[in-house]
CSV table of C-alpha atoms in Angstrom, one decimal:
chain,number,residue,atom,x,y,z
B,31,MET,CA,103.5,78.3,70.4
B,32,SER,CA,105.5,76.1,68.1
B,33,GLU,CA,104.1,72.5,68.0
B,34,GLU,CA,107.4,71.0,67.3
B,35,HIS,CA,109.4,72.9,69.8
B,36,GLY,CA,106.8,73.7,72.4
B,37,HIS,CA,106.6,73.0,76.1
B,38,HIS,CA,107.7,69.5,77.2
B,39,GLY,CA,109.2,68.0,80.3
B,40,THR,CA,112.6,66.6,80.7
B,41,PRO,CA,114.1,64.1,83.1
B,42,ALA,CA,117.5,65.9,82.9
B,43,PRO,CA,117.2,67.8,86.2
B,44,PHE,CA,116.3,64.6,88.0
B,45,VAL,CA,119.3,62.8,86.5
B,46,PHE,CA,121.6,65.7,87.3
B,47,SER,CA,120.3,65.8,90.9
B,48,VAL,CA,120.9,62.1,91.5
B,49,ALA,CA,124.3,62.4,90.0
B,50,VAL,CA,125.2,65.3,92.3
B,51,ALA,CA,124.1,63.2,95.3
B,52,LEU,CA,126.3,60.3,94.1
B,53,MET,CA,129.2,62.6,93.5
B,54,PHE,CA,129.1,64.1,97.0
B,55,ILE,CA,128.6,60.6,98.7
B,56,GLY,CA,131.6,59.3,96.8
B,57,LEU,CA,133.7,62.4,97.6
B,58,VAL,CA,132.9,62.3,101.4
B,59,MET,CA,133.3,58.6,101.7
B,60,ALA,CA,136.5,58.5,99.7
B,61,THR,CA,138.1,61.2,101.8
B,62,ALA,CA,136.7,60.6,105.2
B,63,GLY,CA,134.9,57.3,105.1
B,64,GLY,CA,135.9,53.8,106.3
B,65,GLU,CA,136.2,52.6,109.9
B,66,ASP,CA,139.2,54.9,110.6
B,67,ASN,CA,137.6,57.9,108.9
B,68,GLU,CA,140.7,58.3,106.8
B,69,GLY,CA,138.9,57.6,103.5
B,70,ASP,CA,137.8,54.5,101.6
B,71,ALA,CA,139.5,54.5,98.2
B,72,GLY,CA,136.7,52.3,96.6
B,73,TYR,CA,134.3,55.3,96.8
B,74,TRP,CA,136.4,57.2,94.2
B,75,PHE,CA,134.5,55.0,91.7
B,76,VAL,CA,131.2,56.4,93.0
B,77,PHE,CA,132.6,59.9,92.8
B,78,ILE,CA,133.6,59.4,89.2
B,79,LEU,CA,130.2,57.8,88.4
B,80,GLY,CA,128.6,60.9,89.9
B,81,ILE,CA,130.7,63.3,87.8
B,82,ALA,CA,129.8,61.2,84.7
B,83,GLY,CA,126.2,61.4,85.6
B,84,MET,CA,126.4,65.2,86.1
B,85,ILE,CA,127.9,65.6,82.6
B,86,THR,CA,125.3,63.3,81.1
B,87,GLY,CA,122.5,65.2,82.8
B,88,PHE,CA,123.9,68.5,81.7
B,89,MET,CA,124.2,67.4,78.1
B,90,MET,CA,120.6,65.9,78.2
B,91,TRP,CA,119.4,69.2,79.6
B,92,ILE,CA,121.1,71.2,76.8
B,93,GLN,CA,119.8,68.8,74.2
B,94,ASP,CA,116.2,69.0,75.4
B,95,TYR,CA,116.1,72.8,75.5
B,96,TRP,CA,118.5,73.8,72.7
B,97,ASP,CA,115.7,74.0,70.0
B,98,GLN,CA,113.0,75.2,72.3
B,99,ASP,CA,111.6,78.5,70.9
B,100,SER,CA,108.5,79.2,73.0
B,101,GLU,CA,107.7,79.8,76.6
B,102,GLU,CA,106.9,77.0,79.0
B,103,GLY,CA,103.6,78.8,79.7
B,104,VAL,CA,102.8,76.5,82.5
B,105,GLU,CA,101.8,78.4,85.6
B,106,ILE,CA,100.7,77.4,89.0
B,107,VAL,CA,97.0,78.1,89.0
B,108,GLY,CA,95.0,77.5,92.1
B,109,TYR,CA,91.5,78.1,93.4
B,110,HIS,CA,92.8,80.7,95.9
B,111,PRO,CA,94.6,84.0,95.1
B,112,PHE,CA,97.4,82.8,97.5
B,113,TRP,CA,98.8,80.8,94.6
B,114,ALA,CA,99.1,83.8,92.3
B,115,SER,CA,100.4,82.9,88.8
B,116,ILE,CA,104.1,82.4,88.3
B,117,THR,CA,105.5,79.7,86.1
B,118,THR,CA,106.3,76.4,87.7
B,119,ARG,CA,109.9,76.8,86.5
B,120,LYS,CA,110.3,80.1,88.3
B,121,PHE,CA,108.7,78.7,91.5
B,122,GLY,CA,111.0,75.7,91.3
B,123,MET,CA,114.0,78.1,90.9
B,124,TRP,CA,113.0,80.0,94.0
B,125,ILE,CA,112.7,76.8,96.0
B,126,PHE,CA,116.2,75.8,94.9
B,127,LEU,CA,117.5,79.2,95.9
B,128,LEU,CA,116.0,78.8,99.4
B,129,THR,CA,118.0,75.6,99.8
B,130,GLU,CA,121.1,77.5,98.8
B,131,VAL,CA,120.2,80.1,101.4
B,132,MET,CA,120.4,77.4,104.1
B,133,VAL,CA,123.7,76.1,102.7
B,134,PHE,CA,125.5,79.4,103.0
B,135,SER,CA,123.8,80.3,106.2
B,136,THR,CA,125.3,77.4,107.9
B,137,LEU,CA,128.8,78.3,106.7
B,138,LEU,CA,128.4,82.0,107.6
B,139,SER,CA,126.8,81.3,111.0
B,140,ALA,CA,129.6,78.8,111.9
B,141,TYR,CA,132.1,81.6,111.1
B,142,VAL,CA,130.1,84.2,113.2
B,143,ARG,CA,130.0,81.6,116.0
B,144,TYR,CA,133.7,81.2,116.1
B,145,ARG,CA,134.4,85.0,115.9
B,146,ALA,CA,132.0,85.5,118.8
B,147,ALA,CA,133.8,82.8,120.9
B,148,ILE,CA,137.5,83.3,120.2
B,149,PRO,CA,139.0,86.7,120.9
B,150,ASP,CA,140.6,88.7,118.1
B,151,TYR,CA,144.3,89.3,118.3
B,152,ALA,CA,145.2,92.4,120.3
B,153,PRO,CA,148.6,93.4,121.8
B,154,ASN,CA,147.2,93.2,125.4
B,155,ILE,CA,145.9,89.7,125.0
B,156,ASP,CA,147.9,86.6,125.7
B,157,CYS,CA,147.5,84.7,122.5
B,158,GLY,CA,149.9,81.9,123.2
B,159,LEU,CA,153.3,81.2,121.6
B,160,GLU,CA,151.8,80.5,118.2
B,161,PHE,CA,148.9,82.9,118.6
B,162,GLU,CA,146.7,79.8,118.8
B,163,GLU,CA,144.5,81.2,121.5
B,164,CYS,CA,143.4,84.2,119.3
B,165,TRP,CA,141.6,84.7,116.1
B,166,VAL,CA,143.9,86.2,113.4
B,167,PRO,CA,141.4,86.7,110.6
B,168,ALA,CA,142.0,86.3,106.9
B,169,ALA,CA,141.1,90.0,106.6
B,170,ASP,CA,144.4,90.9,108.4
B,171,ILE,CA,146.3,88.9,105.8
B,172,ILE,CA,144.2,90.2,102.8
B,173,ARG,CA,144.2,93.8,103.9
B,174,SER,CA,147.5,94.7,102.1
B,175,HIS,CA,145.9,93.3,98.9
B,176,LEU,CA,142.3,94.3,99.5
B,177,ILE,CA,142.1,95.6,95.9
B,178,PHE,CA,141.5,92.1,94.6
B,179,GLY,CA,138.5,91.7,96.9
B,180,VAL,CA,137.2,95.1,95.9
B,181,ILE,CA,137.6,94.4,92.2
B,182,ASN,CA,135.8,91.0,92.7
B,183,THR,CA,132.9,92.8,94.4
B,184,PHE,CA,132.6,95.3,91.6
B,185,ALA,CA,132.8,92.6,89.1
B,186,LEU,CA,130.0,90.6,90.6
B,187,LEU,CA,127.8,93.6,91.1
B,188,LEU,CA,128.4,94.7,87.5
B,189,SER,CA,127.7,91.1,86.3
B,190,SER,CA,124.4,91.2,88.0
B,191,LEU,CA,123.6,94.4,86.0
B,192,THR,CA,124.7,92.8,82.7
B,193,VAL,CA,122.5,89.8,83.3
B,194,VAL,CA,119.5,92.1,83.7
B,195,LEU,CA,120.5,94.1,80.6
B,196,ALA,CA,120.8,90.8,78.7
B,197,LEU,CA,117.2,89.9,79.7
B,198,TYR,CA,115.8,93.2,78.6
B,199,ALA,CA,117.8,93.0,75.3
B,200,ALA,CA,116.2,89.6,74.6
B,201,ARG,CA,112.8,90.9,75.5
B,202,ASN,CA,113.3,93.7,72.9
B,203,ASN,CA,114.3,91.1,70.2
B,204,ASN,CA,117.9,92.4,70.3
B,205,SER,CA,119.8,89.1,70.1
B,206,LYS,CA,123.2,90.7,69.5
B,207,ALA,CA,122.9,92.9,72.5
B,208,ALA,CA,121.7,89.9,74.6
B,209,THR,CA,124.7,87.9,73.5
B,210,ARG,CA,127.1,90.7,74.3
B,211,TYR,CA,125.7,91.3,77.7
B,212,LEU,CA,125.8,87.5,78.5
B,213,MET,CA,129.4,87.4,77.3
B,214,ALA,CA,130.2,90.4,79.5
B,215,THR,CA,128.7,88.5,82.4
B,216,PHE,CA,130.9,85.5,81.5
B,217,PHE,CA,134.0,87.6,81.4
B,218,LEU,CA,133.3,89.2,84.8
B,219,GLY,CA,132.6,85.8,86.4
B,220,THR,CA,135.8,84.5,84.9
B,221,LEU,CA,137.7,87.5,86.2
B,222,PHE,CA,136.3,86.8,89.6
B,223,LEU,CA,137.5,83.2,89.6
B,224,ILE,CA,140.9,84.1,88.3
B,225,LEU,CA,141.5,86.8,91.0
B,226,LYS,CA,140.2,84.4,93.6
B,227,ALA,CA,142.6,81.7,92.5
B,228,TYR,CA,145.4,84.2,92.6
B,229,GLU,CA,144.5,85.3,96.1
B,230,TRP,CA,144.3,81.7,97.3
B,231,TRP,CA,147.7,80.9,95.8
B,232,GLU,CA,149.4,83.9,97.3
B,233,MET,CA,147.9,83.3,100.8
B,234,LYS,CA,148.6,79.6,100.7
B,235,ASN,CA,152.3,80.3,100.0
B,236,GLY,CA,152.6,83.2,102.4
B,237,HIS,CA,153.2,85.9,99.8
B,238,PHE,CA,150.7,88.5,101.2
B,239,TRP,CA,152.9,89.7,104.0
B,240,GLY,CA,156.4,91.2,104.1
B,241,ASP,CA,159.6,89.5,104.8
B,242,GLN,CA,160.9,92.1,107.1
B,243,CYS,CA,159.3,90.6,110.3
B,244,SER,CA,160.9,88.1,112.6
B,245,VAL,CA,158.5,85.7,114.1
B,246,THR,CA,160.6,85.5,117.3
B,247,ALA,CA,161.2,89.2,117.6
B,248,GLY,CA,157.6,90.1,118.3
B,249,GLN,CA,154.6,90.4,116.2
B,250,ASP,CA,152.8,93.5,115.0
B,251,ILE,CA,150.0,92.3,112.7
B,252,ALA,CA,148.9,95.9,112.2
B,253,ASN,CA,152.2,96.4,110.3
B,254,LYS,CA,151.7,93.2,108.3
B,255,CYS,CA,154.0,91.1,110.4
B,256,ILE,CA,152.5,87.7,110.4
B,257,ALA,CA,151.3,85.6,113.3
B,258,PRO,CA,153.5,82.5,114.0
B,259,LYS,CA,150.8,80.1,113.0
B,260,TYR,CA,150.8,81.6,109.5
B,261,GLU,CA,154.6,81.5,109.1
B,262,HIS,CA,154.4,78.7,106.5
B,263,GLY,CA,151.4,80.0,104.7
B,264,PHE,CA,147.6,80.3,105.3
B,265,TRP,CA,145.7,77.3,104.1
B,266,LEU,CA,142.8,75.0,104.9
B,267,ASN,CA,144.5,73.0,107.6
B,268,THR,CA,146.5,75.9,109.1
B,269,SER,CA,143.9,77.0,111.5
B,270,LEU,CA,140.1,77.5,112.0
B,271,GLU,CA,140.5,80.8,110.3
B,272,GLY,CA,141.8,79.1,107.2
B,273,THR,CA,139.2,76.4,107.3
B,274,THR,CA,136.3,78.8,107.5
B,275,PHE,CA,137.8,81.1,105.0
B,276,TYR,CA,138.6,78.6,102.3
B,277,ILE,CA,135.5,76.5,102.7
B,278,THR,CA,133.2,79.5,102.5
B,279,THR,CA,134.9,81.3,99.6
B,280,GLY,CA,135.5,77.9,97.9
B,281,THR,CA,131.9,77.0,98.0
B,282,HIS,CA,131.0,80.4,96.7
B,283,GLY,CA,133.6,80.0,93.9
B,284,ALA,CA,132.1,76.6,93.0
B,285,HIS,CA,128.7,78.3,92.6
B,286,VAL,CA,130.2,80.9,90.3
B,287,PHE,CA,131.9,78.2,88.3
B,288,VAL,CA,128.7,76.3,87.8
B,289,GLY,CA,127.0,79.6,86.8
B,290,LEU,CA,129.7,80.0,84.1
B,291,LEU,CA,128.9,76.6,82.7
B,292,ALA,CA,125.3,77.5,82.4
B,293,LEU,CA,126.3,80.9,80.9
B,294,GLY,CA,128.2,79.1,78.2
B,295,TYR,CA,124.9,77.4,77.1
B,296,LEU,CA,123.0,80.7,77.3
B,297,ILE,CA,125.6,82.5,75.2
B,298,ALA,CA,125.6,79.8,72.5
B,299,LYS,CA,121.8,79.9,72.3
B,300,ALA,CA,121.6,83.7,72.4
B,301,ASN,CA,124.1,83.8,69.6
B,302,LYS,CA,121.8,81.7,67.3
B,303,GLU,CA,119.0,84.1,68.2
B,304,GLY,CA,117.4,81.6,70.4
B,305,TYR,CA,116.0,84.2,72.8
B,306,ASN,CA,113.5,86.8,71.8
B,307,GLU,CA,110.4,88.8,72.9
B,308,LYS,CA,108.4,85.6,73.3
B,309,TYR,CA,111.1,83.3,74.7
B,310,HIS,CA,113.5,84.6,77.3
B,311,ASP,CA,112.5,82.9,80.5
B,312,THR,CA,115.7,80.9,80.7
B,313,ILE,CA,117.7,84.1,81.0
B,314,GLU,CA,115.5,85.3,83.8
B,315,LEU,CA,115.8,82.1,85.7
B,316,PHE,CA,119.6,82.0,85.3
B,317,GLY,CA,119.5,85.7,86.4
B,318,LEU,CA,117.8,84.6,89.6
B,319,TYR,CA,120.6,82.2,90.3
B,320,TRP,CA,123.4,84.6,89.4
B,321,HIS,CA,121.9,87.4,91.5
B,322,TYR,CA,121.8,85.0,94.4
B,323,VAL,CA,125.5,84.2,94.0
B,324,ASP,CA,126.0,88.0,94.1
B,325,ILE,CA,123.9,88.2,97.3
B,326,VAL,CA,126.1,85.6,98.9
B,327,TRP,CA,129.2,87.6,98.1
B,328,VAL,CA,127.6,90.7,99.6
B,329,PHE,CA,127.9,88.8,102.9
B,330,VAL,CA,131.1,87.0,102.3
B,331,PHE,CA,133.1,90.1,101.3
B,332,PRO,CA,132.5,92.2,104.5
B,333,PHE,CA,132.7,89.3,106.9
B,334,PHE,CA,135.8,87.6,105.5
B,335,TYR,CA,137.7,90.4,103.7
B,336,LEU,CA,136.9,93.5,105.8
B,337,TYR,CA,136.5,92.2,109.3
H,62,MET,CA,95.1,71.3,95.0
H,63,SER,CA,96.5,73.4,92.2
H,64,ASP,CA,95.9,72.7,88.6
H,65,GLU,CA,98.3,73.6,85.9
H,66,GLN,CA,97.2,75.1,82.6
H,67,GLU,CA,98.8,76.9,79.7
H,68,THR,CA,98.4,80.6,80.0
H,69,GLY,CA,100.2,82.2,77.1
H,70,ASN,CA,98.4,85.5,77.2
H,71,GLU,CA,98.5,85.9,81.0
H,72,HIS,CA,102.2,85.2,80.9
H,73,ASP,CA,102.8,87.9,78.3
H,74,GLU,CA,100.8,90.4,80.4
H,75,HIS,CA,103.2,89.6,83.3
H,76,HIS,CA,106.1,91.0,81.3
H,77,GLY,CA,104.9,94.5,80.8
H,78,GLU,CA,107.2,97.4,81.3
H,79,HIS,CA,108.4,97.6,84.9
H,80,SER,CA,108.1,101.0,86.6
H,81,PHE,CA,110.6,102.0,89.3
H,82,PRO,CA,109.8,104.0,92.5
H,83,GLY,CA,109.9,107.7,92.1
H,84,TRP,CA,113.1,108.2,94.2
H,85,LEU,CA,115.1,106.1,91.7
H,86,HIS,CA,114.1,108.6,88.9
H,87,SER,CA,114.5,106.0,86.3
H,88,GLY,CA,113.1,108.1,83.5
H,89,GLU,CA,111.4,106.4,80.6
H,90,SER,CA,113.6,103.4,80.3
H,91,PRO,CA,113.9,100.6,82.9
H,92,ILE,CA,117.5,100.3,81.9
H,93,GLN,CA,118.2,103.7,83.5
H,94,GLY,CA,116.5,102.4,86.7
H,95,PHE,CA,118.8,99.4,86.8
H,96,MET,CA,121.8,101.5,86.2
H,97,LYS,CA,120.8,103.7,89.2
H,98,VAL,CA,120.3,100.6,91.4
H,99,PHE,CA,123.9,99.5,90.4
H,100,ALA,CA,125.1,103.0,91.4
H,101,TRP,CA,123.5,102.6,94.8
H,102,LEU,CA,125.1,99.2,95.2
H,103,ILE,CA,128.6,100.7,94.5
H,104,PHE,CA,127.9,103.5,96.9
H,105,PHE,CA,127.0,101.1,99.7
H,106,THR,CA,130.1,99.0,99.0
H,107,ILE,CA,132.3,102.0,99.3
H,108,LEU,CA,130.5,102.9,102.5
H,109,GLU,CA,131.1,99.6,104.1
H,110,VAL,CA,134.8,99.6,103.2
H,111,MET,CA,135.2,103.0,104.7
H,112,ALA,CA,133.2,102.0,107.8
H,113,ILE,CA,135.3,99.0,108.6
H,114,LEU,CA,138.5,101.2,108.6
H,115,GLN,CA,137.1,102.9,111.7
H,116,GLU,CA,137.7,99.8,113.8
H,117,PHE,CA,134.5,99.8,116.0
H,118,THR,CA,133.7,97.2,118.6
H,119,PHE,CA,132.5,93.7,117.6
H,120,GLY,CA,128.9,94.5,118.2
H,121,VAL,CA,128.9,97.8,116.3
H,122,THR,CA,130.9,96.2,113.5
H,123,MET,CA,128.4,93.4,113.1
H,124,LEU,CA,125.6,95.9,113.1
H,125,ILE,CA,127.1,98.0,110.4
H,126,LEU,CA,128.1,95.1,108.2
H,127,PHE,CA,124.8,93.3,108.5
H,128,GLY,CA,122.9,96.5,108.0
H,129,ILE,CA,124.7,97.5,104.8
H,130,ALA,CA,124.5,93.9,103.6
H,131,ALA,CA,120.8,93.9,104.2
H,132,VAL,CA,120.3,97.1,102.2
H,133,LYS,CA,122.4,95.8,99.3
H,134,VAL,CA,120.4,92.5,99.4
H,135,TRP,CA,117.2,94.5,99.3
H,136,PHE,CA,118.3,96.4,96.2
H,137,ILE,CA,119.4,93.2,94.4
H,138,GLY,CA,116.4,91.2,95.4
H,139,SER,CA,113.8,93.9,94.8
H,140,PHE,CA,115.0,95.1,91.4
H,141,PHE,CA,117.6,92.8,89.8
H,142,MET,CA,115.6,89.7,90.9
H,143,HIS,CA,112.3,91.5,90.1
H,144,MET,CA,110.7,90.8,93.4
H,145,VAL,CA,109.2,94.3,93.6
H,146,TRP,CA,107.2,93.4,90.4
H,147,ASP,CA,106.5,89.7,91.2
H,148,PRO,CA,103.3,88.4,92.8
H,149,PRO,CA,103.1,87.9,96.6
H,150,LEU,CA,103.8,84.1,96.2
H,151,VAL,CA,107.4,84.9,95.5
H,152,HIS,CA,107.8,87.1,98.5
H,153,ARG,CA,106.2,84.5,100.8
H,154,THR,CA,108.4,81.8,99.3
H,155,ALA,CA,111.6,83.9,99.8
H,156,ALA,CA,110.5,84.7,103.4
H,157,VAL,CA,110.5,81.0,104.4
H,158,PRO,CA,114.2,80.7,105.3
H,159,VAL,CA,113.9,83.8,107.5
H,160,PHE,CA,112.4,81.8,110.3
H,161,PHE,CA,115.1,79.3,110.2
H,162,LEU,CA,117.8,82.0,110.0
H,163,ILE,CA,116.3,83.6,113.1
H,164,VAL,CA,116.4,80.3,114.9
H,165,MET,CA,120.0,79.7,113.8
H,166,PHE,CA,121.3,83.0,114.9
H,167,LEU,CA,119.4,82.8,118.2
H,168,ALA,CA,121.1,79.5,118.8
H,169,ILE,CA,124.5,81.1,118.0
H,170,GLY,CA,123.8,83.9,120.5
H,171,LEU,CA,122.6,81.5,123.2
H,172,THR,CA,125.5,79.1,122.9
H,173,SER,CA,128.3,81.7,122.7
H,174,PRO,CA,130.6,81.8,125.7
H,175,GLY,CA,129.2,84.0,128.5
H,176,ALA,CA,125.8,84.0,126.9
H,177,VAL,CA,122.7,83.8,129.2
H,178,ASP,CA,120.9,80.5,128.7
H,179,ASP,CA,118.3,80.8,131.4
H,180,LEU,CA,114.9,81.6,129.8
H,181,ARG,CA,113.7,83.8,132.7
H,182,THR,CA,116.8,86.0,132.4
H,183,ILE,CA,116.5,86.2,128.7
H,184,CYS,CA,112.9,87.4,129.1
H,185,GLY,CA,114.0,90.0,131.6
H,186,PHE,CA,112.8,88.5,134.8
């Protein structure tokens, strides 16, 4: 282990976490705080402070690990086999992923709860004039353009593979291959976000369904005629369907974006041959996060795009 | 309480070559094994797209979607996330949210319209 660039702690994760908390407090209070719950503009300062803190923490983190060239090597060792040896960093990453499981579980379970309670649109059901009594899922709107969701699914699954291949390339002292695989992962993640942004734009502006239908002449969603409540587009505040769809897919997209930021650091360091047979744990830890993002999509895709 | 100590050699031993189950037929290289896992993931994705086109009832649809998703999660967790080669501590840690998920989905089921909320009836009495 290099004495100069060996294991050492860093306050960066703590700084970053506090900043994230500040950011969210500022965002929530600025948009929905105050006595009237309409938002308290003064909290935008707290939000900006949080963003600045996140950038600072991220830069600190990069600075602390940029020159590290040896494993952390610090493992949890206990007096009982229950605490079998894994590194503290890996254990910490798993704890973080568990919290993320609860985040997405709340979003998905809220969606499932609504789907169980509100009947899906059917011709023999009285859905009200605006179809407000029925659930017209985002899947019905997306179905005509499902190819984007399918491409996104393949992209994320493939990116999980490329992350694993990057790890094994680093373990085999093949920096060039590791860099290439990480760049491929970055490209696939970017493709995912671009397609998602395109989908959002088209749905928000009502471009995913045909113009041949008349909202007063009768609806036939099976033939892509749109429900009245989506006449002016499908957005966050259009209906419960829109809220659940955009919040869930948006939260997932935000996680992909954060992953891309971390990937940028990994690519830069891999490019300078910073990962090798003896030091590649960071790629593995990032891989855990990225695979988790993929796992979330494994649930989001069928429940929001197919059903 | 746990002590922490540097274990360079033990850590290196952890990273030996990973062997895949026989049914994955990974050959000599673990890369081939991961490629085959990827192929299985694509297969199950195609399967769920085709399944949803059949338009089953809500219950059957949920069963199919959750079932295929669980299989895909198993593939990703076991091989891509290396859980099949990790020590039991990782499995136990990953299992912690399962309890909370069960409670959450039970609560969804019990609070859905028309759901039975009487404990005796739930238990079959």
